[in-house]
PDB file of C-alpha atoms and ligand atoms in Angstrom:
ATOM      1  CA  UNK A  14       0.000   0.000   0.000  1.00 93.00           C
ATOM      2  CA  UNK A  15       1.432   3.460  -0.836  1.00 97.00           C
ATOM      3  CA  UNK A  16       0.978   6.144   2.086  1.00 98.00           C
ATOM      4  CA  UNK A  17      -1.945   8.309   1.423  1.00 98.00           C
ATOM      5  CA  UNK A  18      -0.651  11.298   2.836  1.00 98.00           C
ATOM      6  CA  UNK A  19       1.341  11.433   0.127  1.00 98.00           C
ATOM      7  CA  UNK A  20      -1.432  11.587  -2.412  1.00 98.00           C
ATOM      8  CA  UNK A  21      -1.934  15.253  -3.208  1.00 98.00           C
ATOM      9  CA  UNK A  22      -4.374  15.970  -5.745  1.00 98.00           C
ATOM     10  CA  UNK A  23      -3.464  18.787  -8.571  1.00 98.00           C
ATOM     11  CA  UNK A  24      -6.459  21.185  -8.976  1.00 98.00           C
ATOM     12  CA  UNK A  25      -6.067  20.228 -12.684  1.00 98.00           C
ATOM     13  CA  UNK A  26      -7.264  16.937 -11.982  1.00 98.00           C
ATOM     14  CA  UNK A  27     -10.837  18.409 -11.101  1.00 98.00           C
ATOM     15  CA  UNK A  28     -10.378  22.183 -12.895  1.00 98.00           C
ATOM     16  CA  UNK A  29     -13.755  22.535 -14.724  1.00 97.00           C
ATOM     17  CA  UNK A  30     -16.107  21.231 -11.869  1.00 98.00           C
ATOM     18  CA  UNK A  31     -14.435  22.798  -8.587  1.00 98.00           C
ATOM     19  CA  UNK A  32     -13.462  26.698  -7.464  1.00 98.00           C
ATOM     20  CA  UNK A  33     -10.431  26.344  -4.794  1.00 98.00           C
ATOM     21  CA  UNK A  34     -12.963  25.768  -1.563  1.00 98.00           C
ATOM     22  CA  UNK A  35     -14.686  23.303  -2.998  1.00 98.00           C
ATOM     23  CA  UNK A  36     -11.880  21.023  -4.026  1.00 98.00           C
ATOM     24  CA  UNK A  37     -10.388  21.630  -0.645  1.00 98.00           C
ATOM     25  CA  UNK A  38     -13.664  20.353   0.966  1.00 98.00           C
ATOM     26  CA  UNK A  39     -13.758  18.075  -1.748  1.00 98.00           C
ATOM     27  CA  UNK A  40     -10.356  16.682  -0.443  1.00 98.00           C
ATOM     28  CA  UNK A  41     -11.653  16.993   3.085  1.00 98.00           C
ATOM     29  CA  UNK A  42     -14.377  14.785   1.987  1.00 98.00           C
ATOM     30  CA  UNK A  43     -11.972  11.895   0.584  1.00 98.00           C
ATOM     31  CA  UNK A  44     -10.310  11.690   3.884  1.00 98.00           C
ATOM     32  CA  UNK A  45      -6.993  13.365   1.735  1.00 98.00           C
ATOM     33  CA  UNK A  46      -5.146  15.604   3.147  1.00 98.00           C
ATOM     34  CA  UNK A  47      -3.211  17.399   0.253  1.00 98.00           C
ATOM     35  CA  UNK A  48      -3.820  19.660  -2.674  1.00 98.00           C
ATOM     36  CA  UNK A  49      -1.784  20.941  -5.490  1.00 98.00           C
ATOM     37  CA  UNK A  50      -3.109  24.526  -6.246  1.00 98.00           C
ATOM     38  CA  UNK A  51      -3.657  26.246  -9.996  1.00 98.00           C
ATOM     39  CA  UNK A  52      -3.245  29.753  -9.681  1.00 98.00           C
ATOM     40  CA  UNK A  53      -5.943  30.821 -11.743  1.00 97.00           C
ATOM     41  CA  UNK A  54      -8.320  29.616  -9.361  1.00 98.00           C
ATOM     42  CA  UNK A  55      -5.986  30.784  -6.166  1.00 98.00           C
ATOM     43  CA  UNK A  56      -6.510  34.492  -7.964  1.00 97.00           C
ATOM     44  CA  UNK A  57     -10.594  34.174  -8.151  1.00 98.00           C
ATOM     45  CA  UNK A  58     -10.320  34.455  -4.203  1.00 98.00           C
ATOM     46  CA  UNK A  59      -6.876  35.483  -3.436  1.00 98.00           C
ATOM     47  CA  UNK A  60      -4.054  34.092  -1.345  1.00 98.00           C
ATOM     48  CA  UNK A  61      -5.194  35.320   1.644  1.00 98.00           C
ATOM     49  CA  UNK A  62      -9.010  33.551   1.968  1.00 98.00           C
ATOM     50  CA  UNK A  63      -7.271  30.378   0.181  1.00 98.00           C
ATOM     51  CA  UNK A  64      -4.364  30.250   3.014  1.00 98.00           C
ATOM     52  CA  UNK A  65      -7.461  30.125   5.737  1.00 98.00           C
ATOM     53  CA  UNK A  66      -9.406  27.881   4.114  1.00 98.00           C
ATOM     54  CA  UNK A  67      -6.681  25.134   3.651  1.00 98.00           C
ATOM     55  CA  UNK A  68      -5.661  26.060   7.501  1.00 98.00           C
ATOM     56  CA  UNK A  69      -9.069  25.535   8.735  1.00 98.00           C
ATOM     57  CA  UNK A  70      -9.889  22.399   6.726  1.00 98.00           C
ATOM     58  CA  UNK A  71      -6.390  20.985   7.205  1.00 98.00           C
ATOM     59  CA  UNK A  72      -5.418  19.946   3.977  1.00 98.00           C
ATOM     60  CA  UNK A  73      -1.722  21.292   3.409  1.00 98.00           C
ATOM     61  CA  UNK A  74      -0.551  22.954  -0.527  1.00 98.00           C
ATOM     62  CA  UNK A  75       1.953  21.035  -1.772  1.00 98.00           C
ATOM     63  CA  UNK A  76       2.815  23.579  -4.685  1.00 98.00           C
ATOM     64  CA  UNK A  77       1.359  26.100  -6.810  1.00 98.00           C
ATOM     65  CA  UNK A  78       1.316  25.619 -10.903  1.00 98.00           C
ATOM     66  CA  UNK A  79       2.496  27.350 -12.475  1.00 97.00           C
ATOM     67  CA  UNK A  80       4.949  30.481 -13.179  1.00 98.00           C
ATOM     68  CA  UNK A  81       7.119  31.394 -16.124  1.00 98.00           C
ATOM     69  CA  UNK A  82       6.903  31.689 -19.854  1.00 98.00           C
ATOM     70  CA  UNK A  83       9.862  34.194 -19.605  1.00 98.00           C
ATOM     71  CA  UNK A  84      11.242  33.768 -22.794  1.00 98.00           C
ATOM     72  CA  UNK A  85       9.633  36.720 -25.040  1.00 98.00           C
ATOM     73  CA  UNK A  86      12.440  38.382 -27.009  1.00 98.00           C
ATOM     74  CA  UNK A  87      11.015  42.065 -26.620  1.00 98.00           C
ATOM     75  CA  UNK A  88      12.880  42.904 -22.896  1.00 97.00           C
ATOM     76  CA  UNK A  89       9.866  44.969 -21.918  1.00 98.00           C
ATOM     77  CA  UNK A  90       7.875  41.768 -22.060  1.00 98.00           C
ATOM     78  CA  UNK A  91      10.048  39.996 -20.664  1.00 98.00           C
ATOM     79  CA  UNK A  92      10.968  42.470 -17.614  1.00 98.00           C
ATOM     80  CA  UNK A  93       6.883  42.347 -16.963  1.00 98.00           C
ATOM     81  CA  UNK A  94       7.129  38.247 -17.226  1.00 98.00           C
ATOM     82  CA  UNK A  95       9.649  38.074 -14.404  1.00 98.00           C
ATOM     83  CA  UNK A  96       7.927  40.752 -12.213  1.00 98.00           C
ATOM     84  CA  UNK A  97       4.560  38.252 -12.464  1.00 98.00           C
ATOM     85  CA  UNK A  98       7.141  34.859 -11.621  1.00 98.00           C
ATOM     86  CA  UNK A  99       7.577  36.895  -8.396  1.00 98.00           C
ATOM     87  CA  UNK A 100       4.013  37.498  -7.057  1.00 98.00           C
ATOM     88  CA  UNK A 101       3.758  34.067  -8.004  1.00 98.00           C
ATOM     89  CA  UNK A 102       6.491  32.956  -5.434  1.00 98.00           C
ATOM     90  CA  UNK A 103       5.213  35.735  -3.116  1.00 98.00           C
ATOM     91  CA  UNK A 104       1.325  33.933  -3.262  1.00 98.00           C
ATOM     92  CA  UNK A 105       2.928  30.403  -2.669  1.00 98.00           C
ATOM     93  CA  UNK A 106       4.808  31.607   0.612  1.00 98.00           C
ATOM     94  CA  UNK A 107       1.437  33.032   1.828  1.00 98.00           C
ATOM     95  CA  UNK A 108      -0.541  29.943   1.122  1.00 98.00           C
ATOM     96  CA  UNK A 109       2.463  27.819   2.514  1.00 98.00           C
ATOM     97  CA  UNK A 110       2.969  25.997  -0.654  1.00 98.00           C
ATOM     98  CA  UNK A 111       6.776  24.931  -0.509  1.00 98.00           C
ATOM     99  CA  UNK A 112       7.502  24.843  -4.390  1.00 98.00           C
ATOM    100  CA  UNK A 113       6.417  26.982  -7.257  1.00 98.00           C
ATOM    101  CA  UNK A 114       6.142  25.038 -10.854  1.00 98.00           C
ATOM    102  CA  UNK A 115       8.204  26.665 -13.347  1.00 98.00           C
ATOM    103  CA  UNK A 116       7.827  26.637 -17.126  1.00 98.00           C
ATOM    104  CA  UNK A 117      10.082  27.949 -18.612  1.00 98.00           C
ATOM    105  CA  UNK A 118       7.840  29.396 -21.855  1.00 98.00           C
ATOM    106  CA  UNK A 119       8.249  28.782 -25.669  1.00 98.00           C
ATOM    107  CA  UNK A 120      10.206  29.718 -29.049  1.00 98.00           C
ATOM    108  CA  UNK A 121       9.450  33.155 -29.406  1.00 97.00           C
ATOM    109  CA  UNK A 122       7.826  33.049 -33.426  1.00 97.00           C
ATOM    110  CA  UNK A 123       9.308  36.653 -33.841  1.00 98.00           C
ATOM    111  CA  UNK A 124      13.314  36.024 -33.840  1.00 97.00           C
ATOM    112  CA  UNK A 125      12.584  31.407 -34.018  1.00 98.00           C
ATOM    113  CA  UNK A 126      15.598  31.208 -32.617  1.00 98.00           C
ATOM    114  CA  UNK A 127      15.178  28.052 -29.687  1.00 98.00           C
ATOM    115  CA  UNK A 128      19.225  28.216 -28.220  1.00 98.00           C
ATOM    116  CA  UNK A 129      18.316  32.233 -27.511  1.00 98.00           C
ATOM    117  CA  UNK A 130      14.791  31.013 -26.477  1.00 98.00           C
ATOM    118  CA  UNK A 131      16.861  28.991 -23.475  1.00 98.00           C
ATOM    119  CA  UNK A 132      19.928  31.306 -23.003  1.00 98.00           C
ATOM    120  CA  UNK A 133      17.038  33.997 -21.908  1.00 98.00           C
ATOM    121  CA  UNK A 134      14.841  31.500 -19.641  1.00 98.00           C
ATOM    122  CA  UNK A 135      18.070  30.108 -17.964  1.00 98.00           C
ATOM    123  CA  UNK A 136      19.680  34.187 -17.211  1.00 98.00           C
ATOM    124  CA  UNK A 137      15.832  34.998 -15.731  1.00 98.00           C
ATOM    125  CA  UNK A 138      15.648  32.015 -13.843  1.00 98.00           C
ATOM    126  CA  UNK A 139      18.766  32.907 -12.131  1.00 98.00           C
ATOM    127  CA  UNK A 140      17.623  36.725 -11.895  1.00 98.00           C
ATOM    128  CA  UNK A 141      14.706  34.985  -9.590  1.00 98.00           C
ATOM    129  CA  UNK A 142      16.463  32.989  -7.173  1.00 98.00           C
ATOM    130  CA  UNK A 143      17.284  35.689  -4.778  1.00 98.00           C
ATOM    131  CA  UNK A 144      12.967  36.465  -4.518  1.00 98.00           C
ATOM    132  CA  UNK A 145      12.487  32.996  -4.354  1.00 98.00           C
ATOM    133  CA  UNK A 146      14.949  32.507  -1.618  1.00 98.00           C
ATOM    134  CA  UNK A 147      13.713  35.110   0.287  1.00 98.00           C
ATOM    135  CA  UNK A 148      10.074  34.254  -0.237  1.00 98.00           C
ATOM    136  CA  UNK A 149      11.111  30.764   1.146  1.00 98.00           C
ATOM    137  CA  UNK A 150       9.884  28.972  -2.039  1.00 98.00           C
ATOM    138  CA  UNK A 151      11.518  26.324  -4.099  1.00 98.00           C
ATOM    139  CA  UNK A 152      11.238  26.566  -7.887  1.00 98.00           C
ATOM    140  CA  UNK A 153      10.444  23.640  -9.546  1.00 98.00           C
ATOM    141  CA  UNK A 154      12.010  23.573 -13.363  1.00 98.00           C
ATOM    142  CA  UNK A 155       9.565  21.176 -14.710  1.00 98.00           C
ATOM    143  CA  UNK A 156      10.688  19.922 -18.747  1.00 98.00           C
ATOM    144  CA  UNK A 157       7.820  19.661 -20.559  1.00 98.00           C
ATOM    145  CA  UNK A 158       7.053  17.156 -23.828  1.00 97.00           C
ATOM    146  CA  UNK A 159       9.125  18.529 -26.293  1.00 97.00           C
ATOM    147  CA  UNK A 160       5.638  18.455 -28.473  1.00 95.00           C
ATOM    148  CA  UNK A 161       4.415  21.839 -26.297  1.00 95.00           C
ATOM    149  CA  UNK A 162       7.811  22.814 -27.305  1.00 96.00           C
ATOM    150  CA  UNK A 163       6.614  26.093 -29.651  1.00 97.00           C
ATOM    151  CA  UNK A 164       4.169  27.282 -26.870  1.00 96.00           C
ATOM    152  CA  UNK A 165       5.306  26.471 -23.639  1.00 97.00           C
ATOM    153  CA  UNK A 166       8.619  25.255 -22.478  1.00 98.00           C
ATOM    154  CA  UNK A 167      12.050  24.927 -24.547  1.00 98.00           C
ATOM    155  CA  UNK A 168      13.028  23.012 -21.337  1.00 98.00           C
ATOM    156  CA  UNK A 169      12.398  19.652 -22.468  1.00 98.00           C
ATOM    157  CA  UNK A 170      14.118  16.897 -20.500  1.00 98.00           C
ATOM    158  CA  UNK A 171      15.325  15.891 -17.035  1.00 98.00           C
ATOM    159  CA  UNK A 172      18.773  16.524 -18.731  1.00 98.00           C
ATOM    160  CA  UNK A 173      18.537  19.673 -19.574  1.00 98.00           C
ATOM    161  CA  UNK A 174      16.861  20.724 -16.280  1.00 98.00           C
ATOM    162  CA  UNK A 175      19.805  18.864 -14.462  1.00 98.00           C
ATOM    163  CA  UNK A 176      22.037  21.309 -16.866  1.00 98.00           C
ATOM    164  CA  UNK A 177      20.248  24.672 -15.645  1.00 98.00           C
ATOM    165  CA  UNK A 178      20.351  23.617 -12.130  1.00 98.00           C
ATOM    166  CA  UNK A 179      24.445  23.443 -12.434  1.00 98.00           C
ATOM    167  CA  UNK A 180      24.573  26.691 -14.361  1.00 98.00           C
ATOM    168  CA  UNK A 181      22.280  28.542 -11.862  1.00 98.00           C
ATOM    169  CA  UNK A 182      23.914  27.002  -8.822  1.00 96.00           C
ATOM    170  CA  UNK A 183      21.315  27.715  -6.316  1.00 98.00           C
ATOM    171  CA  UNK A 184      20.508  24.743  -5.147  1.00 97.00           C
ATOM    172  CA  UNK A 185      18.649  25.453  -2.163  1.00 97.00           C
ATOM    173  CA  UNK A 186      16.447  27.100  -4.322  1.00 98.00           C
ATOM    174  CA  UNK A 187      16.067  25.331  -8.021  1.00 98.00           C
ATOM    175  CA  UNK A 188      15.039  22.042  -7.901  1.00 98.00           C
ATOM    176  CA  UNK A 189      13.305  19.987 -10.930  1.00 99.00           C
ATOM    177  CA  UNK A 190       9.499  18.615 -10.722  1.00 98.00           C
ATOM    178  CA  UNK A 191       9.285  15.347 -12.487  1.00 98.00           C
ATOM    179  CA  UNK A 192       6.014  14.604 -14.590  1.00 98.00           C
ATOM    180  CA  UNK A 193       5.138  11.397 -16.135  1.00 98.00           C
ATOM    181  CA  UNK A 194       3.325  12.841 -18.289  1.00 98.00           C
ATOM    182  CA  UNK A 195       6.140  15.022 -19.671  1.00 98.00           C
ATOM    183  CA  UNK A 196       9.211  12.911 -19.734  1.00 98.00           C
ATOM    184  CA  UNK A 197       8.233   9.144 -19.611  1.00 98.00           C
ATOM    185  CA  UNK A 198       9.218   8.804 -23.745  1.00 98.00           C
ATOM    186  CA  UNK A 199      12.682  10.044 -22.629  1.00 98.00           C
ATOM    187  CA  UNK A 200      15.648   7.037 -23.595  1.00 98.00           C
ATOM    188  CA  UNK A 201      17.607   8.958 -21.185  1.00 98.00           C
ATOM    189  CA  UNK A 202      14.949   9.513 -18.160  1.00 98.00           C
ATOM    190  CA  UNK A 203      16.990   6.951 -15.602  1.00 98.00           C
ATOM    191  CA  UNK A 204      20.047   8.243 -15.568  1.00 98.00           C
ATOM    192  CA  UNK A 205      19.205  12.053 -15.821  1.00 99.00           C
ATOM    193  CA  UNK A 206      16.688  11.311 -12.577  1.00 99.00           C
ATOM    194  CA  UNK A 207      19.894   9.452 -10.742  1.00 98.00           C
ATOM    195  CA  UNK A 208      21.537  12.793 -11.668  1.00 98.00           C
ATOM    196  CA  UNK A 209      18.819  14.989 -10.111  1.00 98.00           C
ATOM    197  CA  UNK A 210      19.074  13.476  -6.763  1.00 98.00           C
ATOM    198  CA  UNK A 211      17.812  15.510  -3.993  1.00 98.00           C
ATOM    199  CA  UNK A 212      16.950  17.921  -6.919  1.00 98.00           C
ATOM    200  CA  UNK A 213      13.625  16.719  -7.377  1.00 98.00           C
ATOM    201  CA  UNK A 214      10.824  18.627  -5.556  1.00 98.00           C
ATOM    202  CA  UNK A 215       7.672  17.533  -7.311  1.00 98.00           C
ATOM    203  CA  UNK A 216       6.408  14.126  -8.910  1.00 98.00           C
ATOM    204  CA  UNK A 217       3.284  14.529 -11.197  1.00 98.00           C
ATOM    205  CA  UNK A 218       1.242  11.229 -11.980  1.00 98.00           C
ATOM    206  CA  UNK A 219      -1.055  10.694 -14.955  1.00 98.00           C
ATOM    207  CA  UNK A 220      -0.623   8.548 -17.708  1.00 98.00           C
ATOM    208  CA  UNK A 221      -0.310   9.097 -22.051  1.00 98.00           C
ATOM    209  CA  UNK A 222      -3.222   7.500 -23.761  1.00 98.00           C
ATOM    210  CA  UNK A 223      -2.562   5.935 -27.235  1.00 97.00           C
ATOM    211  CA  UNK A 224      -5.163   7.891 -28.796  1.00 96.00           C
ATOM    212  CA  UNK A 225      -4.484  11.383 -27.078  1.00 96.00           C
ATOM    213  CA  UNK A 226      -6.473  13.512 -28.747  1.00 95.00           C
ATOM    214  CA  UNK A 227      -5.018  16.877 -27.283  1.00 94.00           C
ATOM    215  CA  UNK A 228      -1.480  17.432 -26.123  1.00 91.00           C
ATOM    216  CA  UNK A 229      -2.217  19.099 -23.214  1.00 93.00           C
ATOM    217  CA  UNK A 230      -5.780  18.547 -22.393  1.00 97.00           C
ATOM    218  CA  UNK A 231      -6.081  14.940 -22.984  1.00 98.00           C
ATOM    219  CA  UNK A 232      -3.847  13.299 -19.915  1.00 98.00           C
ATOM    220  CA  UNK A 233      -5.054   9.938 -18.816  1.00 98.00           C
ATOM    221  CA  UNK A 234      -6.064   8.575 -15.506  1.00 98.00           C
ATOM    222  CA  UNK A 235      -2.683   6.432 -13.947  1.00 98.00           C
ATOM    223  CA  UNK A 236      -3.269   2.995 -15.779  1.00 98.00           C
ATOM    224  CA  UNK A 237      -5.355   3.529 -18.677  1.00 98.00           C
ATOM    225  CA  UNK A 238      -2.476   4.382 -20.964  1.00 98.00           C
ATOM    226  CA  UNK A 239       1.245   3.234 -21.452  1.00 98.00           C
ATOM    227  CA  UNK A 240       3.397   4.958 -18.803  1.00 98.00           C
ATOM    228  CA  UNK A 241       4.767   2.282 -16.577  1.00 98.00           C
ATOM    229  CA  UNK A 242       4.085   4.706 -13.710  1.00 98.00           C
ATOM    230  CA  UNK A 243       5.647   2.021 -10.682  1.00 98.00           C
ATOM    231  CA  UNK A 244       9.009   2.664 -12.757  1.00 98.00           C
ATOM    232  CA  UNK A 245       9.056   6.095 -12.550  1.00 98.00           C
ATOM    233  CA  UNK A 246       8.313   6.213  -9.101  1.00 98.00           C
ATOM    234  CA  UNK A 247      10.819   4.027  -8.342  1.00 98.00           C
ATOM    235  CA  UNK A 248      13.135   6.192  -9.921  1.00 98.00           C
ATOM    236  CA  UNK A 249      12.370   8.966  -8.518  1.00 98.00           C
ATOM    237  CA  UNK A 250      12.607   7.535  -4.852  1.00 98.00           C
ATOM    238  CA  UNK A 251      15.887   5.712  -5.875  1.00 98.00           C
ATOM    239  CA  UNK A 252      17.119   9.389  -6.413  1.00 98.00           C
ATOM    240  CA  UNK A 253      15.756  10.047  -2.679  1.00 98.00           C
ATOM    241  CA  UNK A 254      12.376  11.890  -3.308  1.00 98.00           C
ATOM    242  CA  UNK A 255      10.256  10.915  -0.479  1.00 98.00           C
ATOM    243  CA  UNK A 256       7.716  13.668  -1.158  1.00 98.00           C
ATOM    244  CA  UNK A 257       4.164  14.487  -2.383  1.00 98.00           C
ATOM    245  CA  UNK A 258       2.805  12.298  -5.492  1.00 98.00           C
ATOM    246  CA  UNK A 259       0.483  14.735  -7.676  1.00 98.00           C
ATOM    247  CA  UNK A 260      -2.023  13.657  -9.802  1.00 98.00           C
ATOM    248  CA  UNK A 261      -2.027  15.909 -12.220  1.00 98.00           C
ATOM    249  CA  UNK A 262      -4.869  15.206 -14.791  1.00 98.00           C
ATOM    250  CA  UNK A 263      -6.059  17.627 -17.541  1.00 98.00           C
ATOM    251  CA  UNK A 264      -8.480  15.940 -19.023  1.00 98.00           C
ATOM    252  CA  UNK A 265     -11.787  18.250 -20.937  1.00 98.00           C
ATOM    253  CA  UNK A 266     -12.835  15.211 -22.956  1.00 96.00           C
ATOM    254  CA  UNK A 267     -13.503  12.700 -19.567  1.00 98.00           C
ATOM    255  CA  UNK A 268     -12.358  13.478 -16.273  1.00 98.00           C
ATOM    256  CA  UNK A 269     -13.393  16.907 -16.367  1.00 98.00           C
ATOM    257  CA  UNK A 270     -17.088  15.634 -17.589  1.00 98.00           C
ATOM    258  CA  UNK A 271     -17.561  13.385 -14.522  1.00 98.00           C
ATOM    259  CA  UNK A 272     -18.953  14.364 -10.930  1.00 98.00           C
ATOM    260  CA  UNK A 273     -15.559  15.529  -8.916  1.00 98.00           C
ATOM    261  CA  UNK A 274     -16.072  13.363  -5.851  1.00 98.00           C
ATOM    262  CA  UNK A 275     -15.977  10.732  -8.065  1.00 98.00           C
ATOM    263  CA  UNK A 276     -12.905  11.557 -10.195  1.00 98.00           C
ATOM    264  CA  UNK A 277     -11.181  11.725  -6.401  1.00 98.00           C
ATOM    265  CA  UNK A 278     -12.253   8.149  -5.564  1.00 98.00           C
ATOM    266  CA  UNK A 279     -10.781   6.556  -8.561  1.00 98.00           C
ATOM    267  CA  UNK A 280      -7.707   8.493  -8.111  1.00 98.00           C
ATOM    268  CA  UNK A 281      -7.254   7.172  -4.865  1.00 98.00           C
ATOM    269  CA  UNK A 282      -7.905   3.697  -6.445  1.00 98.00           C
ATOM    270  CA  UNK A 283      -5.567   3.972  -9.116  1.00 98.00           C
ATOM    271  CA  UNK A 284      -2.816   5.380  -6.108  1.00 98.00           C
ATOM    272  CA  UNK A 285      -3.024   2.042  -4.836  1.00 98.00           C
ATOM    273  CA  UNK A 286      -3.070   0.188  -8.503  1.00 98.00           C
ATOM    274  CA  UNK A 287      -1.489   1.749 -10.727  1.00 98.00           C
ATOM    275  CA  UNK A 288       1.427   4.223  -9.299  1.00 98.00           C
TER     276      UNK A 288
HETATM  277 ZN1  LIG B 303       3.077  18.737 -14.082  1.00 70.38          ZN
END
């Protein structure tokens, strides 16, 4: 049996049906005791209500998603991007969250140039360690499937991230969130998550279906697609993560149809089966 406190469940997972209060009474209701928060939904009611609702219900944040997309090639755009990455880390400190998700952004279709696209997210990243530190929050470089490359993150495998966190050298700071989701096609994944070590601050579950219909949008419950999840957890843990285990499901065409409290109780099922 895997420990249930360490089932968190990502806001994603249930983003159509529930505002922020009532997924953590939803959560509350499962008997769970953890919740991964979405910022858009923090912002409909602000950090301050959210941090007394989780306090008075008891269920602990174990990160916000997400901040980033720092890698416009106008400076002025840019300048604004970072200055929004820091509320961000300033909202997770007030809600207690311990890690912000960090994307890094896209190829910018004005100059197409990808190795610029990184140079600039890797110098801001670094620019926001010294908030982030000070805010108390870790930032959590998560690579995304190289497929979202063009729109959301040139950071595209556990390598690379592993690569950024050496460069930036803050490593009480930048750490890397692994997601299943993201990385399990990688021929390289064991190794680079041996390399990440105590790196790793997040683990996101959900699994690829064979007939994905959306790249981002269409993530599939752990077991009904081809990720050997079990694997990747045991990676992760044989690089000495002992935290949180998201599920992180976005999902308009079926999970997001269903009734919420239901969605929950087969995640909590499939925690047991299938991760
Ligand atoms: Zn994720």
């Amino acid at each position: 049996m895997l420990d249930e406190k360490l089932l968190s469940i990502h806001q994603a997972t249930v983003l159509q049906q529930w505002t922020l209060k009532q997924a953590i009474e939803g959560i509350v209701r499962a008997k769970l005791g953890a919740i991964s928060v979405w910022r858009d939904k923090l912002k409909e009611i602000g950090p301050a209500e959210a941090a007394r609702l989780l306090d008075g219900n008891g269920v602990a944040a174990t990160g916000l998603s997400f901040a980033g997309l720092i890698t416009s090639c106008d400076k002025a755009e840019a300048a604004k991007a970072r200055d929004e990455v820091r509320r961000v880390f300033d909202e997770a400190a007030q809600i207690k969250a311990p890690a912000v998700v960090f994307v890094a952004g896209g190829v910018d279709p004005r100059d197409k140039d990808i190795a610029a696209a990184r140079s600039r997210a890797l110098e801001g990243l670094a620019s926001l360690v010294p908030h982030a530190r000070a805010a108390g929050v870790k930032i959590a470089l998560e690579p995304l499937h190289p497929m979202i490359c063009a729109t959301r993150s040139v950071l595209s495998t556990v390598r690379l991230a592993n690569q950024w966190c050496d460069a930036v050298g803050a490593e009480d700071v930048v750490g890397i969130a692994v997601d299943t989701y993201a990385v399990w096609w990688d021929p390289e994944l064991e190794e680079s998550i041996a390399k990440a070590g105590k790196r790793i601050c997040a683990f996101h579950l959900s699994d690829w279906l064979v007939d994905t219909q959306d790249l981002r949008l269409d993530r599939g419950m752990m077991g009904d697609g081809v990720i050997d999840i079990p694997r990747i957890r045991r990676m992760v843990e044989a690089a000495g993560y002992t935290g949180p285990r998201e599920v992180e499901i976005f999902s308009a065409r079926n999970w997001w149809k269903r009734n919420p409290d239901e969605v929950v109780r087969v995640v909590k099922e499939r925690y047991q089966t299938a991760v």
